[in-house]
């Protein structure tokens, strides 16, 4: 069974048979799947009143704030893998929604700590549940073995390119 990328590859084969465009098949499928999946994921986040970046911040706080003291803005930026400018914008929105607190660290007045509010914890727990159910649905056409194989191949590719950065 062919997908939309197969048609593109076939067209290039007819127009430029001298060029190996097989890598285009991988990148084309990754790109199209990313766009399709992002739409599906955004729908779940929206049901909880969140944008994807806001979900990322709340999820980072939920999984990385082990001692309940919150995270510094730097720790949050490192753990969420986004720039400090993007963090500030997201934090402002989450603060306005009463999902986080942003307070001066009592041990270092120059340090700001961000933590989940009780409401923030409830929102991220509910959103996380629905997010995981949605991800399972999106991968439901694959067997456990296929998923494991795909995950292994993607891990190897990501590790290779992360190590270059």
mmCIF file with all atom_site columns, C-alpha atoms in Angstrom:
data_model
loop_
_atom_site.group_PDB
_atom_site.id
_atom_site.type_symbol
_atom_site.label_atom_id
_atom_site.label_alt_id
_atom_site.label_comp_id
_atom_site.label_asym_id
_atom_site.label_entity_id
_atom_site.label_seq_id
_atom_site.pdbx_PDB_ins_code
_atom_site.Cartn_x
_atom_site.Cartn_y
_atom_site.Cartn_z
_atom_site.occupancy
_atom_site.B_iso_or_equiv
_atom_site.pdbx_formal_charge
_atom_site.auth_seq_id
_atom_site.auth_comp_id
_atom_site.auth_asym_id
_atom_site.auth_atom_id
_atom_site.pdbx_PDB_model_num
ATOM 1   C CA . UNK A 1 1   ? 0.000  0.000  0.000   1.00 0.00 ? 1   UNK A CA 1
ATOM 2   C CA . UNK A 1 2   ? 1.390  3.389  -0.989  1.00 0.00 ? 2   UNK A CA 1
ATOM 3   C CA . UNK A 1 3   ? 1.290  6.659  0.919   1.00 0.00 ? 3   UNK A CA 1
ATOM 4   C CA . UNK A 1 4   ? 1.484  10.262 -0.280  1.00 0.00 ? 4   UNK A CA 1
ATOM 5   C CA . UNK A 1 5   ? 5.278  10.307 -0.122  1.00 0.00 ? 5   UNK A CA 1
ATOM 6   C CA . UNK A 1 6   ? 5.570  7.338  -2.484  1.00 0.00 ? 6   UNK A CA 1
ATOM 7   C CA . UNK A 1 7   ? 4.011  9.474  -5.234  1.00 0.00 ? 7   UNK A CA 1
ATOM 8   C CA . UNK A 1 8   ? 6.569  12.229 -4.692  1.00 0.00 ? 8   UNK A CA 1
ATOM 9   C CA . UNK A 1 9   ? 9.455  9.753  -4.794  1.00 0.00 ? 9   UNK A CA 1
ATOM 10  C CA . UNK A 1 10  ? 8.066  8.229  -8.005  1.00 0.00 ? 10  UNK A CA 1
ATOM 11  C CA . UNK A 1 11  ? 7.786  11.662 -9.623  1.00 0.00 ? 11  UNK A CA 1
ATOM 12  C CA . UNK A 1 12  ? 11.432 12.433 -8.816  1.00 0.00 ? 12  UNK A CA 1
ATOM 13  C CA . UNK A 1 13  ? 12.366 9.032  -10.226 1.00 0.00 ? 13  UNK A CA 1
ATOM 14  C CA . UNK A 1 14  ? 10.787 9.943  -13.534 1.00 0.00 ? 14  UNK A CA 1
ATOM 15  C CA . UNK A 1 15  ? 12.189 13.484 -13.707 1.00 0.00 ? 15  UNK A CA 1
ATOM 16  C CA . UNK A 1 16  ? 15.649 12.858 -12.202 1.00 0.00 ? 16  UNK A CA 1
ATOM 17  C CA . UNK A 1 17  ? 16.413 9.131  -12.317 1.00 0.00 ? 17  UNK A CA 1
ATOM 18  C CA . UNK A 1 18  ? 20.095 9.991  -11.816 1.00 0.00 ? 18  UNK A CA 1
ATOM 19  C CA . UNK A 1 19  ? 19.471 11.305 -8.247  1.00 0.00 ? 19  UNK A CA 1
ATOM 20  C CA . UNK A 1 20  ? 18.947 8.943  -5.314  1.00 0.00 ? 20  UNK A CA 1
ATOM 21  C CA . UNK A 1 21  ? 16.078 10.558 -3.407  1.00 0.00 ? 21  UNK A CA 1
ATOM 22  C CA . UNK A 1 22  ? 15.472 7.642  -1.022  1.00 0.00 ? 22  UNK A CA 1
ATOM 23  C CA . UNK A 1 23  ? 16.396 9.777  2.034   1.00 0.00 ? 23  UNK A CA 1
ATOM 24  C CA . UNK A 1 24  ? 13.571 12.081 0.989   1.00 0.00 ? 24  UNK A CA 1
ATOM 25  C CA . UNK A 1 25  ? 11.166 9.239  1.777   1.00 0.00 ? 25  UNK A CA 1
ATOM 26  C CA . UNK A 1 26  ? 12.297 9.135  5.406   1.00 0.00 ? 26  UNK A CA 1
ATOM 27  C CA . UNK A 1 27  ? 12.272 12.900 5.880   1.00 0.00 ? 27  UNK A CA 1
ATOM 28  C CA . UNK A 1 28  ? 9.005  13.363 4.020   1.00 0.00 ? 28  UNK A CA 1
ATOM 29  C CA . UNK A 1 29  ? 7.241  10.796 6.176   1.00 0.00 ? 29  UNK A CA 1
ATOM 30  C CA . UNK A 1 30  ? 8.721  12.171 9.399   1.00 0.00 ? 30  UNK A CA 1
ATOM 31  C CA . UNK A 1 31  ? 7.651  15.673 8.403   1.00 0.00 ? 31  UNK A CA 1
ATOM 32  C CA . UNK A 1 32  ? 4.108  14.703 7.436   1.00 0.00 ? 32  UNK A CA 1
ATOM 33  C CA . UNK A 1 33  ? 3.646  12.546 10.530  1.00 0.00 ? 33  UNK A CA 1
ATOM 34  C CA . UNK A 1 34  ? 4.941  15.342 12.732  1.00 0.00 ? 34  UNK A CA 1
ATOM 35  C CA . UNK A 1 35  ? 2.381  17.780 11.324  1.00 0.00 ? 35  UNK A CA 1
ATOM 36  C CA . UNK A 1 36  ? -0.464 15.268 11.587  1.00 0.00 ? 36  UNK A CA 1
ATOM 37  C CA . UNK A 1 37  ? 0.449  14.177 15.106  1.00 0.00 ? 37  UNK A CA 1
ATOM 38  C CA . UNK A 1 38  ? 0.981  17.740 16.345  1.00 0.00 ? 38  UNK A CA 1
ATOM 39  C CA . UNK A 1 39  ? -2.582 18.592 15.313  1.00 0.00 ? 39  UNK A CA 1
ATOM 40  C CA . UNK A 1 40  ? -3.892 15.561 17.194  1.00 0.00 ? 40  UNK A CA 1
ATOM 41  C CA . UNK A 1 41  ? -1.830 16.387 20.285  1.00 0.00 ? 41  UNK A CA 1
ATOM 42  C CA . UNK A 1 42  ? -2.846 20.055 20.255  1.00 0.00 ? 42  UNK A CA 1
ATOM 43  C CA . UNK A 1 43  ? -6.489 19.025 20.295  1.00 0.00 ? 43  UNK A CA 1
ATOM 44  C CA . UNK A 1 44  ? -6.012 17.179 23.584  1.00 0.00 ? 44  UNK A CA 1
ATOM 45  C CA . UNK A 1 45  ? -4.071 20.069 25.134  1.00 0.00 ? 45  UNK A CA 1
ATOM 46  C CA . UNK A 1 46  ? -6.794 22.506 24.060  1.00 0.00 ? 46  UNK A CA 1
ATOM 47  C CA . UNK A 1 47  ? -9.411 20.395 25.861  1.00 0.00 ? 47  UNK A CA 1
ATOM 48  C CA . UNK A 1 48  ? -7.505 21.258 29.043  1.00 0.00 ? 48  UNK A CA 1
ATOM 49  C CA . UNK A 1 49  ? -7.104 24.941 28.183  1.00 0.00 ? 49  UNK A CA 1
ATOM 50  C CA . UNK A 1 50  ? -3.429 24.528 27.322  1.00 0.00 ? 50  UNK A CA 1
ATOM 51  C CA . UNK A 1 51  ? -1.165 25.275 24.421  1.00 0.00 ? 51  UNK A CA 1
ATOM 52  C CA . UNK A 1 52  ? 1.558  22.694 23.648  1.00 0.00 ? 52  UNK A CA 1
ATOM 53  C CA . UNK A 1 53  ? 4.315  24.835 25.191  1.00 0.00 ? 53  UNK A CA 1
ATOM 54  C CA . UNK A 1 54  ? 2.270  25.310 28.346  1.00 0.00 ? 54  UNK A CA 1
ATOM 55  C CA . UNK A 1 55  ? 1.743  21.553 28.600  1.00 0.00 ? 55  UNK A CA 1
ATOM 56  C CA . UNK A 1 56  ? 5.526  21.095 28.285  1.00 0.00 ? 56  UNK A CA 1
ATOM 57  C CA . UNK A 1 57  ? 6.220  23.498 31.160  1.00 0.00 ? 57  UNK A CA 1
ATOM 58  C CA . UNK A 1 58  ? 3.609  21.954 33.443  1.00 0.00 ? 58  UNK A CA 1
ATOM 59  C CA . UNK A 1 59  ? 4.793  18.441 32.580  1.00 0.00 ? 59  UNK A CA 1
ATOM 60  C CA . UNK A 1 60  ? 8.405  19.429 33.251  1.00 0.00 ? 60  UNK A CA 1
ATOM 61  C CA . UNK A 1 61  ? 7.486  20.841 36.652  1.00 0.00 ? 61  UNK A CA 1
ATOM 62  C CA . UNK A 1 62  ? 5.441  17.743 37.482  1.00 0.00 ? 62  UNK A CA 1
ATOM 63  C CA . UNK A 1 63  ? 8.174  15.250 36.615  1.00 0.00 ? 63  UNK A CA 1
ATOM 64  C CA . UNK A 1 64  ? 11.295 17.184 37.630  1.00 0.00 ? 64  UNK A CA 1
ATOM 65  C CA . UNK A 1 65  ? 10.281 18.982 40.850  1.00 0.00 ? 65  UNK A CA 1
ATOM 66  C CA . UNK A 1 66  ? 11.218 16.121 43.155  1.00 0.00 ? 66  UNK A CA 1
ATOM 67  C CA . UNK A 1 67  ? 11.396 18.015 46.452  1.00 0.00 ? 67  UNK A CA 1
ATOM 68  C CA . UNK A 1 68  ? 8.368  20.272 45.918  1.00 0.00 ? 68  UNK A CA 1
ATOM 69  C CA . UNK A 1 69  ? 10.450 23.457 46.088  1.00 0.00 ? 69  UNK A CA 1
ATOM 70  C CA . UNK A 1 70  ? 9.921  24.190 42.423  1.00 0.00 ? 70  UNK A CA 1
ATOM 71  C CA . UNK A 1 71  ? 12.532 24.699 39.743  1.00 0.00 ? 71  UNK A CA 1
ATOM 72  C CA . UNK A 1 72  ? 14.589 27.728 38.890  1.00 0.00 ? 72  UNK A CA 1
ATOM 73  C CA . UNK A 1 73  ? 13.916 29.332 35.535  1.00 0.00 ? 73  UNK A CA 1
ATOM 74  C CA . UNK A 1 74  ? 17.291 27.975 34.349  1.00 0.00 ? 74  UNK A CA 1
ATOM 75  C CA . UNK A 1 75  ? 16.493 24.433 35.480  1.00 0.00 ? 75  UNK A CA 1
ATOM 76  C CA . UNK A 1 76  ? 13.118 24.695 33.797  1.00 0.00 ? 76  UNK A CA 1
ATOM 77  C CA . UNK A 1 77  ? 14.647 25.947 30.541  1.00 0.00 ? 77  UNK A CA 1
ATOM 78  C CA . UNK A 1 78  ? 17.220 23.125 30.565  1.00 0.00 ? 78  UNK A CA 1
ATOM 79  C CA . UNK A 1 79  ? 14.677 20.444 31.360  1.00 0.00 ? 79  UNK A CA 1
ATOM 80  C CA . UNK A 1 80  ? 12.073 21.736 28.898  1.00 0.00 ? 80  UNK A CA 1
ATOM 81  C CA . UNK A 1 81  ? 14.713 22.270 26.163  1.00 0.00 ? 81  UNK A CA 1
ATOM 82  C CA . UNK A 1 82  ? 13.561 25.762 25.163  1.00 0.00 ? 82  UNK A CA 1
ATOM 83  C CA . UNK A 1 83  ? 15.054 29.240 25.316  1.00 0.00 ? 83  UNK A CA 1
ATOM 84  C CA . UNK A 1 84  ? 14.663 31.482 28.358  1.00 0.00 ? 84  UNK A CA 1
ATOM 85  C CA . UNK A 1 85  ? 12.605 33.914 26.240  1.00 0.00 ? 85  UNK A CA 1
ATOM 86  C CA . UNK A 1 86  ? 10.114 31.192 25.384  1.00 0.00 ? 86  UNK A CA 1
ATOM 87  C CA . UNK A 1 87  ? 10.017 30.145 29.044  1.00 0.00 ? 87  UNK A CA 1
ATOM 88  C CA . UNK A 1 88  ? 9.190  33.681 30.227  1.00 0.00 ? 88  UNK A CA 1
ATOM 89  C CA . UNK A 1 89  ? 6.262  34.011 27.837  1.00 0.00 ? 89  UNK A CA 1
ATOM 90  C CA . UNK A 1 90  ? 4.854  30.617 28.814  1.00 0.00 ? 90  UNK A CA 1
ATOM 91  C CA . UNK A 1 91  ? 5.337  31.286 32.516  1.00 0.00 ? 91  UNK A CA 1
ATOM 92  C CA . UNK A 1 92  ? 3.418  34.562 32.248  1.00 0.00 ? 92  UNK A CA 1
ATOM 93  C CA . UNK A 1 93  ? 0.465  32.757 30.649  1.00 0.00 ? 93  UNK A CA 1
ATOM 94  C CA . UNK A 1 94  ? 0.529  29.924 33.204  1.00 0.00 ? 94  UNK A CA 1
ATOM 95  C CA . UNK A 1 95  ? 0.760  32.397 36.084  1.00 0.00 ? 95  UNK A CA 1
ATOM 96  C CA . UNK A 1 96  ? -2.293 34.254 34.737  1.00 0.00 ? 96  UNK A CA 1
ATOM 97  C CA . UNK A 1 97  ? -4.176 30.923 34.666  1.00 0.00 ? 97  UNK A CA 1
ATOM 98  C CA . UNK A 1 98  ? -3.164 30.232 38.309  1.00 0.00 ? 98  UNK A CA 1
ATOM 99  C CA . UNK A 1 99  ? -1.394 27.014 37.295  1.00 0.00 ? 99  UNK A CA 1
ATOM 100 C CA . UNK A 1 100 ? 2.034  27.983 38.661  1.00 0.00 ? 100 UNK A CA 1
ATOM 101 C CA . UNK A 1 101 ? 3.653  30.197 41.256  1.00 0.00 ? 101 UNK A CA 1
ATOM 102 C CA . UNK A 1 102 ? 6.764  32.280 40.659  1.00 0.00 ? 102 UNK A CA 1
ATOM 103 C CA . UNK A 1 103 ? 8.527  33.286 43.870  1.00 0.00 ? 103 UNK A CA 1
ATOM 104 C CA . UNK A 1 104 ? 11.922 34.463 45.055  1.00 0.00 ? 104 UNK A CA 1
ATOM 105 C CA . UNK A 1 105 ? 14.044 31.676 46.537  1.00 0.00 ? 105 UNK A CA 1
ATOM 106 C CA . UNK A 1 106 ? 14.427 32.351 50.272  1.00 0.00 ? 106 UNK A CA 1
ATOM 107 C CA . UNK A 1 107 ? 18.027 31.080 50.154  1.00 0.00 ? 107 UNK A CA 1
ATOM 108 C CA . UNK A 1 108 ? 19.056 33.239 47.189  1.00 0.00 ? 108 UNK A CA 1
ATOM 109 C CA . UNK A 1 109 ? 17.129 36.432 46.513  1.00 0.00 ? 109 UNK A CA 1
ATOM 110 C CA . UNK A 1 110 ? 18.417 36.565 42.934  1.00 0.00 ? 110 UNK A CA 1
ATOM 111 C CA . UNK A 1 111 ? 16.872 33.182 42.129  1.00 0.00 ? 111 UNK A CA 1
ATOM 112 C CA . UNK A 1 112 ? 13.239 32.745 41.104  1.00 0.00 ? 112 UNK A CA 1
ATOM 113 C CA . UNK A 1 113 ? 11.545 29.408 41.718  1.00 0.00 ? 113 UNK A CA 1
ATOM 114 C CA . UNK A 1 114 ? 8.583  28.191 39.707  1.00 0.00 ? 114 UNK A CA 1
ATOM 115 C CA . UNK A 1 115 ? 6.212  25.568 41.121  1.00 0.00 ? 115 UNK A CA 1
ATOM 116 C CA . UNK A 1 116 ? 2.850  24.071 40.300  1.00 0.00 ? 116 UNK A CA 1
ATOM 117 C CA . UNK A 1 117 ? -0.211 25.292 42.159  1.00 0.00 ? 117 UNK A CA 1
ATOM 118 C CA . UNK A 1 118 ? -2.702 22.698 43.349  1.00 0.00 ? 118 UNK A CA 1
ATOM 119 C CA . UNK A 1 119 ? -4.832 23.596 40.332  1.00 0.00 ? 119 UNK A CA 1
ATOM 120 C CA . UNK A 1 120 ? -1.789 23.288 38.063  1.00 0.00 ? 120 UNK A CA 1
ATOM 121 C CA . UNK A 1 121 ? -1.089 19.827 39.418  1.00 0.00 ? 121 UNK A CA 1
ATOM 122 C CA . UNK A 1 122 ? -4.696 18.775 38.784  1.00 0.00 ? 122 UNK A CA 1
ATOM 123 C CA . UNK A 1 123 ? -4.674 20.190 35.244  1.00 0.00 ? 123 UNK A CA 1
ATOM 124 C CA . UNK A 1 124 ? -1.398 18.512 34.252  1.00 0.00 ? 124 UNK A CA 1
ATOM 125 C CA . UNK A 1 125 ? -2.428 15.175 35.758  1.00 0.00 ? 125 UNK A CA 1
ATOM 126 C CA . UNK A 1 126 ? -5.699 15.194 33.790  1.00 0.00 ? 126 UNK A CA 1
ATOM 127 C CA . UNK A 1 127 ? -4.013 16.441 30.607  1.00 0.00 ? 127 UNK A CA 1
ATOM 128 C CA . UNK A 1 128 ? -1.231 13.859 30.935  1.00 0.00 ? 128 UNK A CA 1
ATOM 129 C CA . UNK A 1 129 ? -3.749 11.036 31.206  1.00 0.00 ? 129 UNK A CA 1
ATOM 130 C CA . UNK A 1 130 ? -5.590 12.159 28.074  1.00 0.00 ? 130 UNK A CA 1
ATOM 131 C CA . UNK A 1 131 ? -2.300 12.837 26.263  1.00 0.00 ? 131 UNK A CA 1
ATOM 132 C CA . UNK A 1 132 ? -1.009 9.304  26.879  1.00 0.00 ? 132 UNK A CA 1
ATOM 133 C CA . UNK A 1 133 ? -4.338 7.786  25.808  1.00 0.00 ? 133 UNK A CA 1
ATOM 134 C CA . UNK A 1 134 ? -4.169 9.887  22.627  1.00 0.00 ? 134 UNK A CA 1
ATOM 135 C CA . UNK A 1 135 ? -0.567 8.848  21.897  1.00 0.00 ? 135 UNK A CA 1
ATOM 136 C CA . UNK A 1 136 ? -1.538 5.199  22.333  1.00 0.00 ? 136 UNK A CA 1
ATOM 137 C CA . UNK A 1 137 ? -4.409 5.740  19.887  1.00 0.00 ? 137 UNK A CA 1
ATOM 138 C CA . UNK A 1 138 ? -2.069 7.349  17.354  1.00 0.00 ? 138 UNK A CA 1
ATOM 139 C CA . UNK A 1 139 ? 0.276  4.349  17.515  1.00 0.00 ? 139 UNK A CA 1
ATOM 140 C CA . UNK A 1 140 ? -2.446 1.690  17.728  1.00 0.00 ? 140 UNK A CA 1
ATOM 141 C CA . UNK A 1 141 ? -1.889 0.439  14.170  1.00 0.00 ? 141 UNK A CA 1
ATOM 142 C CA . UNK A 1 142 ? 1.575  -0.766 15.143  1.00 0.00 ? 142 UNK A CA 1
ATOM 143 C CA . UNK A 1 143 ? 2.356  -3.949 17.052  1.00 0.00 ? 143 UNK A CA 1
ATOM 144 C CA . UNK A 1 144 ? 4.427  -3.770 20.233  1.00 0.00 ? 144 UNK A CA 1
ATOM 145 C CA . UNK A 1 145 ? 7.383  -5.182 18.307  1.00 0.00 ? 145 UNK A CA 1
ATOM 146 C CA . UNK A 1 146 ? 7.063  -2.594 15.551  1.00 0.00 ? 146 UNK A CA 1
ATOM 147 C CA . UNK A 1 147 ? 6.886  0.211  18.104  1.00 0.00 ? 147 UNK A CA 1
ATOM 148 C CA . UNK A 1 148 ? 9.950  -1.100 19.898  1.00 0.00 ? 148 UNK A CA 1
ATOM 149 C CA . UNK A 1 149 ? 11.853 -1.387 16.625  1.00 0.00 ? 149 UNK A CA 1
ATOM 150 C CA . UNK A 1 150 ? 10.850 2.124  15.519  1.00 0.00 ? 150 UNK A CA 1
ATOM 151 C CA . UNK A 1 151 ? 11.752 3.561  18.907  1.00 0.00 ? 151 UNK A CA 1
ATOM 152 C CA . UNK A 1 152 ? 15.174 1.915  18.742  1.00 0.00 ? 152 UNK A CA 1
ATOM 153 C CA . UNK A 1 153 ? 15.887 3.271  15.258  1.00 0.00 ? 153 UNK A CA 1
ATOM 154 C CA . UNK A 1 154 ? 14.737 6.770  16.175  1.00 0.00 ? 154 UNK A CA 1
ATOM 155 C CA . UNK A 1 155 ? 16.806 6.651  19.393  1.00 0.00 ? 155 UNK A CA 1
ATOM 156 C CA . UNK A 1 156 ? 19.940 5.723  17.438  1.00 0.00 ? 156 UNK A CA 1
ATOM 157 C CA . UNK A 1 157 ? 19.350 8.513  14.932  1.00 0.00 ? 157 UNK A CA 1
ATOM 158 C CA . UNK A 1 158 ? 18.649 11.074 17.659  1.00 0.00 ? 158 UNK A CA 1
ATOM 159 C CA . UNK A 1 159 ? 21.657 10.060 19.746  1.00 0.00 ? 159 UNK A CA 1
ATOM 160 C CA . UNK A 1 160 ? 23.907 10.401 16.722  1.00 0.00 ? 160 UNK A CA 1
ATOM 161 C CA . UNK A 1 161 ? 22.709 13.916 15.982  1.00 0.00 ? 161 UNK A CA 1
ATOM 162 C CA . UNK A 1 162 ? 22.487 15.094 19.589  1.00 0.00 ? 162 UNK A CA 1
ATOM 163 C CA . UNK A 1 163 ? 26.088 14.047 20.116  1.00 0.00 ? 163 UNK A CA 1
ATOM 164 C CA . UNK A 1 164 ? 27.132 16.295 17.205  1.00 0.00 ? 164 UNK A CA 1
ATOM 165 C CA . UNK A 1 165 ? 25.523 19.379 18.755  1.00 0.00 ? 165 UNK A CA 1
#
